[in-house]
CSV table of C-alpha atoms and ligand atoms in Angstrom, one decimal:
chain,number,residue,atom,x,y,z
A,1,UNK,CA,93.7,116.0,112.0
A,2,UNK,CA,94.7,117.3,108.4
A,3,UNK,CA,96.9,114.6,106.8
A,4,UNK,CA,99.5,115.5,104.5
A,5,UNK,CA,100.0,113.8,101.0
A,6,UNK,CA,103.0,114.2,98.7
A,7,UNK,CA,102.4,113.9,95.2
A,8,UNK,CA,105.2,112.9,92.6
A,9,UNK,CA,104.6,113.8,88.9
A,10,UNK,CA,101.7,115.9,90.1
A,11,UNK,CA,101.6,118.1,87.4
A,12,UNK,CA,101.1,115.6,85.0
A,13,UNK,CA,97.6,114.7,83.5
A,14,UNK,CA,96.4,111.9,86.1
A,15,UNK,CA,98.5,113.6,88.8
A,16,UNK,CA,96.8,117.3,88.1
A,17,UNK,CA,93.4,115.6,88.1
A,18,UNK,CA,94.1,113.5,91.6
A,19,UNK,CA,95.2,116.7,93.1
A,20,UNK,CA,92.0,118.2,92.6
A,21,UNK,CA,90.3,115.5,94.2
A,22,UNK,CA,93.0,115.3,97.3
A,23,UNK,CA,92.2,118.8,97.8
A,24,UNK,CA,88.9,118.3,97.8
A,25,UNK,CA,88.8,115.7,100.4
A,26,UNK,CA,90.7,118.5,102.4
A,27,UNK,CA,94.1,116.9,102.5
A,28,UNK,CA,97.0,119.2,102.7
A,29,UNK,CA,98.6,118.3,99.1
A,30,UNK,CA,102.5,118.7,98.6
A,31,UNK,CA,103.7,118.1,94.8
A,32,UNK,CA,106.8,118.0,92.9
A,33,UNK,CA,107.6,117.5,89.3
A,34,UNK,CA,110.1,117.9,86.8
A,35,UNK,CA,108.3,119.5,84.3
A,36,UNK,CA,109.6,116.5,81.4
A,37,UNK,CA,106.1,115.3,81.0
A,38,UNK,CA,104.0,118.6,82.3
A,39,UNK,CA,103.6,121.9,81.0
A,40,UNK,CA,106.1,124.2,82.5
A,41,UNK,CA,104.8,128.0,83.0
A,42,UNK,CA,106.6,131.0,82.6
A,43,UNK,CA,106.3,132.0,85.9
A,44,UNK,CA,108.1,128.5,87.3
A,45,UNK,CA,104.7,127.1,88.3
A,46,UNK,CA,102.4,124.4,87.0
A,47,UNK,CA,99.6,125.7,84.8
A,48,UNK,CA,97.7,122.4,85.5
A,49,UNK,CA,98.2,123.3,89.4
A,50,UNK,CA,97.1,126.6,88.8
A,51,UNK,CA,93.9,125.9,87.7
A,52,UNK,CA,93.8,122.8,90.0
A,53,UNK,CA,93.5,125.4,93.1
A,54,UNK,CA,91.1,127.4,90.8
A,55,UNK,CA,88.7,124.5,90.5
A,56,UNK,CA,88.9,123.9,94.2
A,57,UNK,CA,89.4,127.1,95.8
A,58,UNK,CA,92.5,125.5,97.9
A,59,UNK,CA,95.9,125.7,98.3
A,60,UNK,CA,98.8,123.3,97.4
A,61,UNK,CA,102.6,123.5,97.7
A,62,UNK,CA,104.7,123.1,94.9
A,63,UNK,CA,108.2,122.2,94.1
A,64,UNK,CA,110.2,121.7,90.9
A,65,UNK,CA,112.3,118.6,91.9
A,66,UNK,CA,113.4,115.5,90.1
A,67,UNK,CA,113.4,112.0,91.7
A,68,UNK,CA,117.1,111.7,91.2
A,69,UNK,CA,118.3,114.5,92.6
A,70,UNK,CA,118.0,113.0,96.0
A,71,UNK,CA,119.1,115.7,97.8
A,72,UNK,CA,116.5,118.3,96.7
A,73,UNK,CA,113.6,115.3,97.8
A,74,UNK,CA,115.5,114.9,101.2
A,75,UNK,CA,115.2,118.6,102.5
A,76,UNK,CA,111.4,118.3,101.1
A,77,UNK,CA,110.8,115.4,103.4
A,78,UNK,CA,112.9,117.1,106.3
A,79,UNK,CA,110.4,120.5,105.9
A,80,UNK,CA,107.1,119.2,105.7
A,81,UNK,CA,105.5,116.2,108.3
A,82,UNK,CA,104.4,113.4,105.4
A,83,UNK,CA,101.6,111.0,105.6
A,84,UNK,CA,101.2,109.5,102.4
A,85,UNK,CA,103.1,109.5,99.0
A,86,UNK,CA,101.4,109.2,95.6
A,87,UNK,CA,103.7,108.2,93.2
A,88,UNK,CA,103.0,109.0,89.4
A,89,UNK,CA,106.4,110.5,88.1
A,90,UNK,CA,107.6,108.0,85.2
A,91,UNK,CA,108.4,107.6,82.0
A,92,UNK,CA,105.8,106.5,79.8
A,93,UNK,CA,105.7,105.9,75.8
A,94,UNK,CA,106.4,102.4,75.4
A,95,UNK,CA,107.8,103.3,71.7
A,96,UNK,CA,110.8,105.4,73.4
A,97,UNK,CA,111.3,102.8,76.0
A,98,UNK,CA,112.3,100.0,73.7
A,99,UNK,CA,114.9,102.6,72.2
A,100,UNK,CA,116.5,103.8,75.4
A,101,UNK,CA,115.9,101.5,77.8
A,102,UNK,CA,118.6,102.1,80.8
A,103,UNK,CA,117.0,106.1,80.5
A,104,UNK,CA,113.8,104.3,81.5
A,105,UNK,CA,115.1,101.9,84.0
A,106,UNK,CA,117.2,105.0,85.7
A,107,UNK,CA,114.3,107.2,85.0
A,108,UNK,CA,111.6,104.3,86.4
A,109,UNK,CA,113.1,102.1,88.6
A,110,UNK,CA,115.9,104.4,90.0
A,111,UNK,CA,114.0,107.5,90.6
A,112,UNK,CA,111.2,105.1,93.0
A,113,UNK,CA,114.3,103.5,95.1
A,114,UNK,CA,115.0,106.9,95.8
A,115,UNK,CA,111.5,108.0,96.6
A,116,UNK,CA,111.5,105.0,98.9
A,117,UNK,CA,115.0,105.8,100.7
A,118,UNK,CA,114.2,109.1,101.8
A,119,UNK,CA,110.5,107.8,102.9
A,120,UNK,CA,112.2,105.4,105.1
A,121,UNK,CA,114.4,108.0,106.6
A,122,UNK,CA,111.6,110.0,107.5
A,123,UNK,CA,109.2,107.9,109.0
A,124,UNK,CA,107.1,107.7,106.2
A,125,UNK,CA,105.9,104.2,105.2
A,126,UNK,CA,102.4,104.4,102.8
A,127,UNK,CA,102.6,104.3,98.9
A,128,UNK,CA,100.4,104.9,96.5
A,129,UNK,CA,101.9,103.6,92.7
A,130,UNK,CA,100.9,104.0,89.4
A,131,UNK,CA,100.7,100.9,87.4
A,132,UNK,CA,99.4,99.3,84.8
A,133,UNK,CA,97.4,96.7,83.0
A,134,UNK,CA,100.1,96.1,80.7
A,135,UNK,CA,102.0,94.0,83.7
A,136,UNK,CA,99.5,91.2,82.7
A,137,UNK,CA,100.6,91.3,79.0
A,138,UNK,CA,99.1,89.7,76.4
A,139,UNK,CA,96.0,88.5,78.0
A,140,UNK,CA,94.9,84.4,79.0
A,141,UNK,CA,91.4,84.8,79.8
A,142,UNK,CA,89.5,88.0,79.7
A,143,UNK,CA,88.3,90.3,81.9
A,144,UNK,CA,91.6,90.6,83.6
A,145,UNK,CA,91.9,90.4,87.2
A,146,UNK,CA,94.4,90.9,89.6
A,147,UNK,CA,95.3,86.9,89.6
A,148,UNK,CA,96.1,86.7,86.2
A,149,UNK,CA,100.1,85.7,85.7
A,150,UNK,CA,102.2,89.0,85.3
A,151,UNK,CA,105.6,89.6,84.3
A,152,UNK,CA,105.2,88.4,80.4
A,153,UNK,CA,105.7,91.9,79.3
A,154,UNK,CA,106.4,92.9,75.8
A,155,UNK,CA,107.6,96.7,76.5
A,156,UNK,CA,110.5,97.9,78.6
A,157,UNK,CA,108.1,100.4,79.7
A,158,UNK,CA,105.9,97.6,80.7
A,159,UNK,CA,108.9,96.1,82.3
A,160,UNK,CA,110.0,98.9,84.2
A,161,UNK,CA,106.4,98.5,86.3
A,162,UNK,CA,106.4,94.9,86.8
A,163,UNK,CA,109.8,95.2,88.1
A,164,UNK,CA,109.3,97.7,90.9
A,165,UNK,CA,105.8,95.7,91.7
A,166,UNK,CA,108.4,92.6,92.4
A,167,UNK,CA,110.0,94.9,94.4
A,168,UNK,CA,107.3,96.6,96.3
A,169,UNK,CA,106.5,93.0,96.8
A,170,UNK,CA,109.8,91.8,98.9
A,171,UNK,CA,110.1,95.0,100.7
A,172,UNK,CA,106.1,95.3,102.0
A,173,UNK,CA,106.9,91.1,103.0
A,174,UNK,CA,110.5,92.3,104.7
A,175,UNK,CA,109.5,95.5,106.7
A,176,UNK,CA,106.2,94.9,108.3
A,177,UNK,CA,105.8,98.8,108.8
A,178,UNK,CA,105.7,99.2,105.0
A,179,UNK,CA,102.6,99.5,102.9
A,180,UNK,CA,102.2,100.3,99.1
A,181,UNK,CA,99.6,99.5,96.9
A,182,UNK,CA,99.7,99.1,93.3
A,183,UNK,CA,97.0,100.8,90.8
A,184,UNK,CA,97.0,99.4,87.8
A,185,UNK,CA,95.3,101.4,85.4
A,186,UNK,CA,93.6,100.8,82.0
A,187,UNK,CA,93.4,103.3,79.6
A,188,UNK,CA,93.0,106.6,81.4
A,189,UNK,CA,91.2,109.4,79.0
A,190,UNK,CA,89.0,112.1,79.4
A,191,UNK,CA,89.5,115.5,81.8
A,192,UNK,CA,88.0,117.1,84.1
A,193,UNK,CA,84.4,118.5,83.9
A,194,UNK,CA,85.3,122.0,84.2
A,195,UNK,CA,87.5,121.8,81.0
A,196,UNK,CA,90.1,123.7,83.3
A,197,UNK,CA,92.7,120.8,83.5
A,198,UNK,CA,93.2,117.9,80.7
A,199,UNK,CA,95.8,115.9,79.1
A,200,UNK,CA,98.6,117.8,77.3
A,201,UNK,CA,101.1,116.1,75.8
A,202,UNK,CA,104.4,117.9,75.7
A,203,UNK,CA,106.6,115.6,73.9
A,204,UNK,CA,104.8,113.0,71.3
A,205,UNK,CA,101.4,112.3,71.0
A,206,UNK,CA,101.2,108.0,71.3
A,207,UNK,CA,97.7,107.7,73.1
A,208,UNK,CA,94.8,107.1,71.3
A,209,UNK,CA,92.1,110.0,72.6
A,210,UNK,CA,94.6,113.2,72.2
A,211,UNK,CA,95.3,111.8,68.6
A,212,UNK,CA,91.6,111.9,67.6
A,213,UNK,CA,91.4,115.2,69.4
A,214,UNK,CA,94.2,116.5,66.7
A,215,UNK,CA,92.1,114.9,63.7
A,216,UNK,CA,88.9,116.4,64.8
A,217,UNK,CA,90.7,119.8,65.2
A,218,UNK,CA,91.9,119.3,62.0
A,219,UNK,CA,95.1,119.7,62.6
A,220,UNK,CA,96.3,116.0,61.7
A,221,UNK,CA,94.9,114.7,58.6
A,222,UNK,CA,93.6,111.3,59.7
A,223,UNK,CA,93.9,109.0,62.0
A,224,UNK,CA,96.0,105.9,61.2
A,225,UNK,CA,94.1,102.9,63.0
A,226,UNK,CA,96.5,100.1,63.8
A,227,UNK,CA,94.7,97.1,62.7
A,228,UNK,CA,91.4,96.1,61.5
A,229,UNK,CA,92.0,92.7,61.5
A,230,UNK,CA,91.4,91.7,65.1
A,231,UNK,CA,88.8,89.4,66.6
A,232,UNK,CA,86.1,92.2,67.3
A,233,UNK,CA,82.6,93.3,66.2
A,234,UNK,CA,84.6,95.4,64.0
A,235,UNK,CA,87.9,94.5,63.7
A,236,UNK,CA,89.7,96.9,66.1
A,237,UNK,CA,91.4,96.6,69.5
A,238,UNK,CA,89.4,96.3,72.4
A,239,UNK,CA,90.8,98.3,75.5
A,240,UNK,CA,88.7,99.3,79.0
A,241,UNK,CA,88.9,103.6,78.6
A,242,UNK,CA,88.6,104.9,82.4
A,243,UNK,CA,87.7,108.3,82.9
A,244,UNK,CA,90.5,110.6,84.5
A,245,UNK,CA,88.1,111.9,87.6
A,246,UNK,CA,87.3,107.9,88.3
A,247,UNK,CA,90.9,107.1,88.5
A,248,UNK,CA,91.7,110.3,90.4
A,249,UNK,CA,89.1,109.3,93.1
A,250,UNK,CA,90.2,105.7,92.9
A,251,UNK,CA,93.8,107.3,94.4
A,252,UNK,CA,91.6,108.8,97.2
A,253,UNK,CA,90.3,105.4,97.9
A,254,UNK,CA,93.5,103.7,98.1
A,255,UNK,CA,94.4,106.1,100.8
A,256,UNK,CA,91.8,105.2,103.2
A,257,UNK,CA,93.2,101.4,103.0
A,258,UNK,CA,96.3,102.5,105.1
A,259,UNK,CA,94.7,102.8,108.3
A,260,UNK,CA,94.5,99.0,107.8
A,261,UNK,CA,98.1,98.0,107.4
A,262,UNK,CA,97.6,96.3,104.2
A,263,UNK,CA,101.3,95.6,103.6
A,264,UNK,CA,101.6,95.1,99.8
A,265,UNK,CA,98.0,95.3,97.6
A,266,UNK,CA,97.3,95.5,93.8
A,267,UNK,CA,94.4,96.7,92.3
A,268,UNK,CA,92.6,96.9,88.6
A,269,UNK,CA,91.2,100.4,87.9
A,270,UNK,CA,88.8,100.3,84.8
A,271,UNK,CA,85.6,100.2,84.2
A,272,UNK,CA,85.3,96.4,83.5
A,273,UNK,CA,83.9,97.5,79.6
A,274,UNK,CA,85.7,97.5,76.5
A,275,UNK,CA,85.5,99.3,73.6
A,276,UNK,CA,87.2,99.0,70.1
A,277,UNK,CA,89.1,102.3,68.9
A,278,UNK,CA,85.9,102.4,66.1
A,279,UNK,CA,83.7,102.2,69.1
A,280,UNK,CA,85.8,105.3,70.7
A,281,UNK,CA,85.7,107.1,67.2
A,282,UNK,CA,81.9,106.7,66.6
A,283,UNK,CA,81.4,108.3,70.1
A,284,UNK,CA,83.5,111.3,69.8
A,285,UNK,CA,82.5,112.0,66.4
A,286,UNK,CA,79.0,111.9,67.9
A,287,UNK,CA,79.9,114.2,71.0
A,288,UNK,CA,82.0,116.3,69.1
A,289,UNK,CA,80.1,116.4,66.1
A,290,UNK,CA,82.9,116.7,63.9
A,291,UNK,CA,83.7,113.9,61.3
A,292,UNK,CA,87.2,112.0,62.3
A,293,UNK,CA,88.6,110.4,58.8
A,294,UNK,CA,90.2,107.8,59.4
A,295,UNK,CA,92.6,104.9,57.6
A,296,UNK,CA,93.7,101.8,58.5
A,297,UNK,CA,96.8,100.1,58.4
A,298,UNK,CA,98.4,97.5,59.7
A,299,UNK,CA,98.5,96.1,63.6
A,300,UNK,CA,101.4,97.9,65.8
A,301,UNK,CA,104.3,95.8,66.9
A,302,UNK,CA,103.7,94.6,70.6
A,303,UNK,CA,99.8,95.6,70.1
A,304,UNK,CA,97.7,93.3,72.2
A,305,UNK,CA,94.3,92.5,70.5
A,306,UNK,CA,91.8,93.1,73.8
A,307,UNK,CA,92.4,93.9,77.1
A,308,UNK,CA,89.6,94.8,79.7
A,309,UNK,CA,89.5,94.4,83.5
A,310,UNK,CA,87.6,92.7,86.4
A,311,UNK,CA,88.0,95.6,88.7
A,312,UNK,CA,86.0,94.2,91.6
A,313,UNK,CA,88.2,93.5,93.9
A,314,UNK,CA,88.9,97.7,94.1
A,315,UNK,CA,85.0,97.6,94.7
A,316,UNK,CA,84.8,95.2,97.5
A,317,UNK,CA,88.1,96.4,99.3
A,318,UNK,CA,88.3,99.8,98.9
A,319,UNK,CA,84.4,100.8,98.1
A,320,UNK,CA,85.4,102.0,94.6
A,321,UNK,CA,83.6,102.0,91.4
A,322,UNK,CA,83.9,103.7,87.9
A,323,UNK,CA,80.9,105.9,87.7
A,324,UNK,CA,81.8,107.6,83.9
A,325,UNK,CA,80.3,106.3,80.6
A,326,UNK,CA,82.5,106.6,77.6
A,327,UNK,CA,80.3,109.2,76.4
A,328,UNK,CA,81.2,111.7,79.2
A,329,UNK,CA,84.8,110.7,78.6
A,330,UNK,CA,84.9,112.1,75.3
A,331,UNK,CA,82.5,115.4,76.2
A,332,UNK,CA,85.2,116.1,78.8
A,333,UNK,CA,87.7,115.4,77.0
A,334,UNK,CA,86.6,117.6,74.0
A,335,UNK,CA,85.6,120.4,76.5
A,336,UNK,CA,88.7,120.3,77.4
A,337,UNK,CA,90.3,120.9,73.7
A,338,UNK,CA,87.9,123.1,72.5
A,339,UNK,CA,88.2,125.1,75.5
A,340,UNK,CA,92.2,124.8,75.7
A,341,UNK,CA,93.0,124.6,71.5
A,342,UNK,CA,96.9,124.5,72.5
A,343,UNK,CA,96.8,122.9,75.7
A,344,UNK,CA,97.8,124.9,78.6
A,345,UNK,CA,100.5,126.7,76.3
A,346,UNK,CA,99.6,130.4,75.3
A,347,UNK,CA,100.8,130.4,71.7
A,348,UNK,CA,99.8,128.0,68.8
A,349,UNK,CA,103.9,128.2,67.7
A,350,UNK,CA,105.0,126.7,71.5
A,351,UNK,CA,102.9,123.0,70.6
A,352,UNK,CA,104.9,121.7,68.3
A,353,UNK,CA,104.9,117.7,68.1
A,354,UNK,CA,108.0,117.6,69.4
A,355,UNK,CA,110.1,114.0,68.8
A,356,UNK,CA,111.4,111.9,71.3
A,357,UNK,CA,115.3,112.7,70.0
A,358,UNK,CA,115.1,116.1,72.2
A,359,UNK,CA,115.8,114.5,75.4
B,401,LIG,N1,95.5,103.2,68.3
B,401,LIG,C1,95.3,103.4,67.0
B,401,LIG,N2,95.9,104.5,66.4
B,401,LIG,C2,96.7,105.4,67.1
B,401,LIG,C3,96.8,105.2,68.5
B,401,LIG,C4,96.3,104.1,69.1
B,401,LIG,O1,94.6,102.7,66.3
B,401,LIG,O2,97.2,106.4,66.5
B,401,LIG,C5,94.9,102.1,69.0
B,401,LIG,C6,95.8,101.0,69.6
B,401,LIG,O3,96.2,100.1,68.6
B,401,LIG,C7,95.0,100.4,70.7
B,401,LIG,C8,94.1,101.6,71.1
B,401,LIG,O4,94.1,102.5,70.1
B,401,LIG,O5,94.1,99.4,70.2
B,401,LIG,C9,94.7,102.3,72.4
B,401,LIG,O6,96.0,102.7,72.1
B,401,LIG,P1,96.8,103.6,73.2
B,401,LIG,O7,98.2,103.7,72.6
B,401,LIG,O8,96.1,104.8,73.5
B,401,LIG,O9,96.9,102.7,74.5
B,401,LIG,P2,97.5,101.2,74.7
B,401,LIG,O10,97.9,100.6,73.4
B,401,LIG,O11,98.6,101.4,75.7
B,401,LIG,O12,96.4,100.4,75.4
């Protein structure tokens, strides 16, 4: 029968995109988010879940509901029978994180004990969780696989997920009928091939591919490349850039490991290739063919030099693999911002680059 899947944070750019591909695998797809990170329409809805029923023809359910308001997550749980939760509300730009870092703890950590309660009281014991390569920190041998150490984390950001992996970790070895396993990403970029859904950054622009986008557009000067002193072929950072659909059908492929009772699991998602931000450059500009002026300056406090991942151990145990080349990611990517100039916002005015001091 149809299984149910409830999404936290699904509005958001990898959430949006895994929706898509949970509806397409004809699960019945619940979301909720609370519209901090995601584009908030006029008419209450989700633009990015709009359109993600427009791509696939389907129907989700939505709610606008924040983590710690446990009482609005409780009566969702008590309304709909759950099978599996995919968890990608969090707070995310490492910069903001060092400045306010019980907001992100409460925000992080908090908001995921919660998610957890209220699972427990309803039966409901599979978890899906969105981490991240930067639990490994600063790289001992590369690629990275899931054995490398963890917990030498520069960021409270970083922090924040390698603190509730410790405690995914005691609760999945304490409570035999739990079982969550951890996706750590790489550097997720890209959008969807229809150019209907893409990343839109509502509050600051940090990441590295919606920055360029601005350049290209020409509506930020340059881009300011942190560091050309690193040990590469050209003296930038090295990171593994996963397309968005790879990821989003990586989240499929965690599902299907339940039926197994896996207890606690970690996986790499990446594409086990790394590219330096002149590499990433080069390729858009050729894709795009616009010209992306660039400067650069010096490294970025906390910056690790290279990070790519040994992601075969997804592969092997869940039959999952990367399929897009970093050319596609930037074609989609630029599809989607030639297509969308101001995101999923209707008026140029509305996307300002909004500072973090709002919140
Ligand atoms: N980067 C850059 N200029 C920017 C943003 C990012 O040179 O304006 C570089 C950054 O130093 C890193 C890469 O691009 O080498 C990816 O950075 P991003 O912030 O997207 O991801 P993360 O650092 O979390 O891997």
């Amino acid at each position: 029968s149809k299984k149910t899947v409830f999404v936290t944070g699904g509005a958001g750019f990898i959430g949006s995109h895994t929706v898509v591909e949970l509806l397409n695998a004809d699960f019945d797809v619940i979301v909720i988010d609370n519209f901090v990170n995601a584009v908030h329409g006029s008419d209450g809805q989700a633009p990015s879940l709009t359109r993600a029923q427009q791509i696939t023809g389907r129907k989700l359910t939505f709610y606008q509901c924040d983590l710690l308001n446990k009482n609005d997550l409780s009566a969702i749980f008590k309304k709909h029978k759950i099978d599996f939760v995919i968890h990608f509300a969090a707070m995310k730009a490492v910069g903001e994180s060092m400045q306010k870092p019980l907001f992100y703890y409460k925000n992080n950590v908090v908001s995921t004990i919660n998610l957890m309660e209220v699972m427990r009281e309803n039966g409901v014991y599979n978890l899906v969780f969105s981490s991240s390569c930067v639990v490994y920190g600063n790289p001992q041998y590369l690629p990275i696989d899931e054995a490398h150490p963890t917990g030498n984390v520069s960021s409270v950001y970083g922090r924040t997920k390698y603190c509730l992996e410790q405690m995914f970790e005691d609760i999945c070895r304490a409570e035999k009928k739990w079982n969550v396993i951890s996706l750590r990403y790489f550097n997720p970029v890209g959008a969807h091939p229809s150019g209907l859904i893409g990343e839109d950054p509502t509050r600051a622009y940090t990441n590295l591919m919606p920055i360029i986008g601005e350049v290209a557009t020409g509506r930020l000067p340059e881009l300011v490349i942190f560091g050309g002193d690193y040990e590469s072929v050209d003296g930038t950072g090295i990171r593994d850039y996963i397309h968005v659909m790879d990821l989003a059908t990586g989240h499929v492929a965690a599902l299907k490991k339940f039926a197994e009772n896996p207890r606690y699991k970690v996986y790499n998602l990446g594409t086990g290739t790394g590219y330096t931000v002149l590499q990433l450059v080069q390729a858009f500009e050729k894709v795009s063919k616009k010209t992306v002026p660039y400067r650069i300056e010096a490294r970025r406090l906390g910056d690790i030099q290279a990070m790519w991942g040994n992601c075969s151990l997804a592969e092997k145990d869940l039959g999952w693999k990367a399929v897009y080349g970093l050319d596609q990611m930037c074609e989609d990517f630029w599809q989607w911002q030639t297509q969308n100039p101001t995101g999923y916002r209707c008026h140029v005015e509305d996307k300002q680059l909004a500072s973090f001091t709002d919140i």
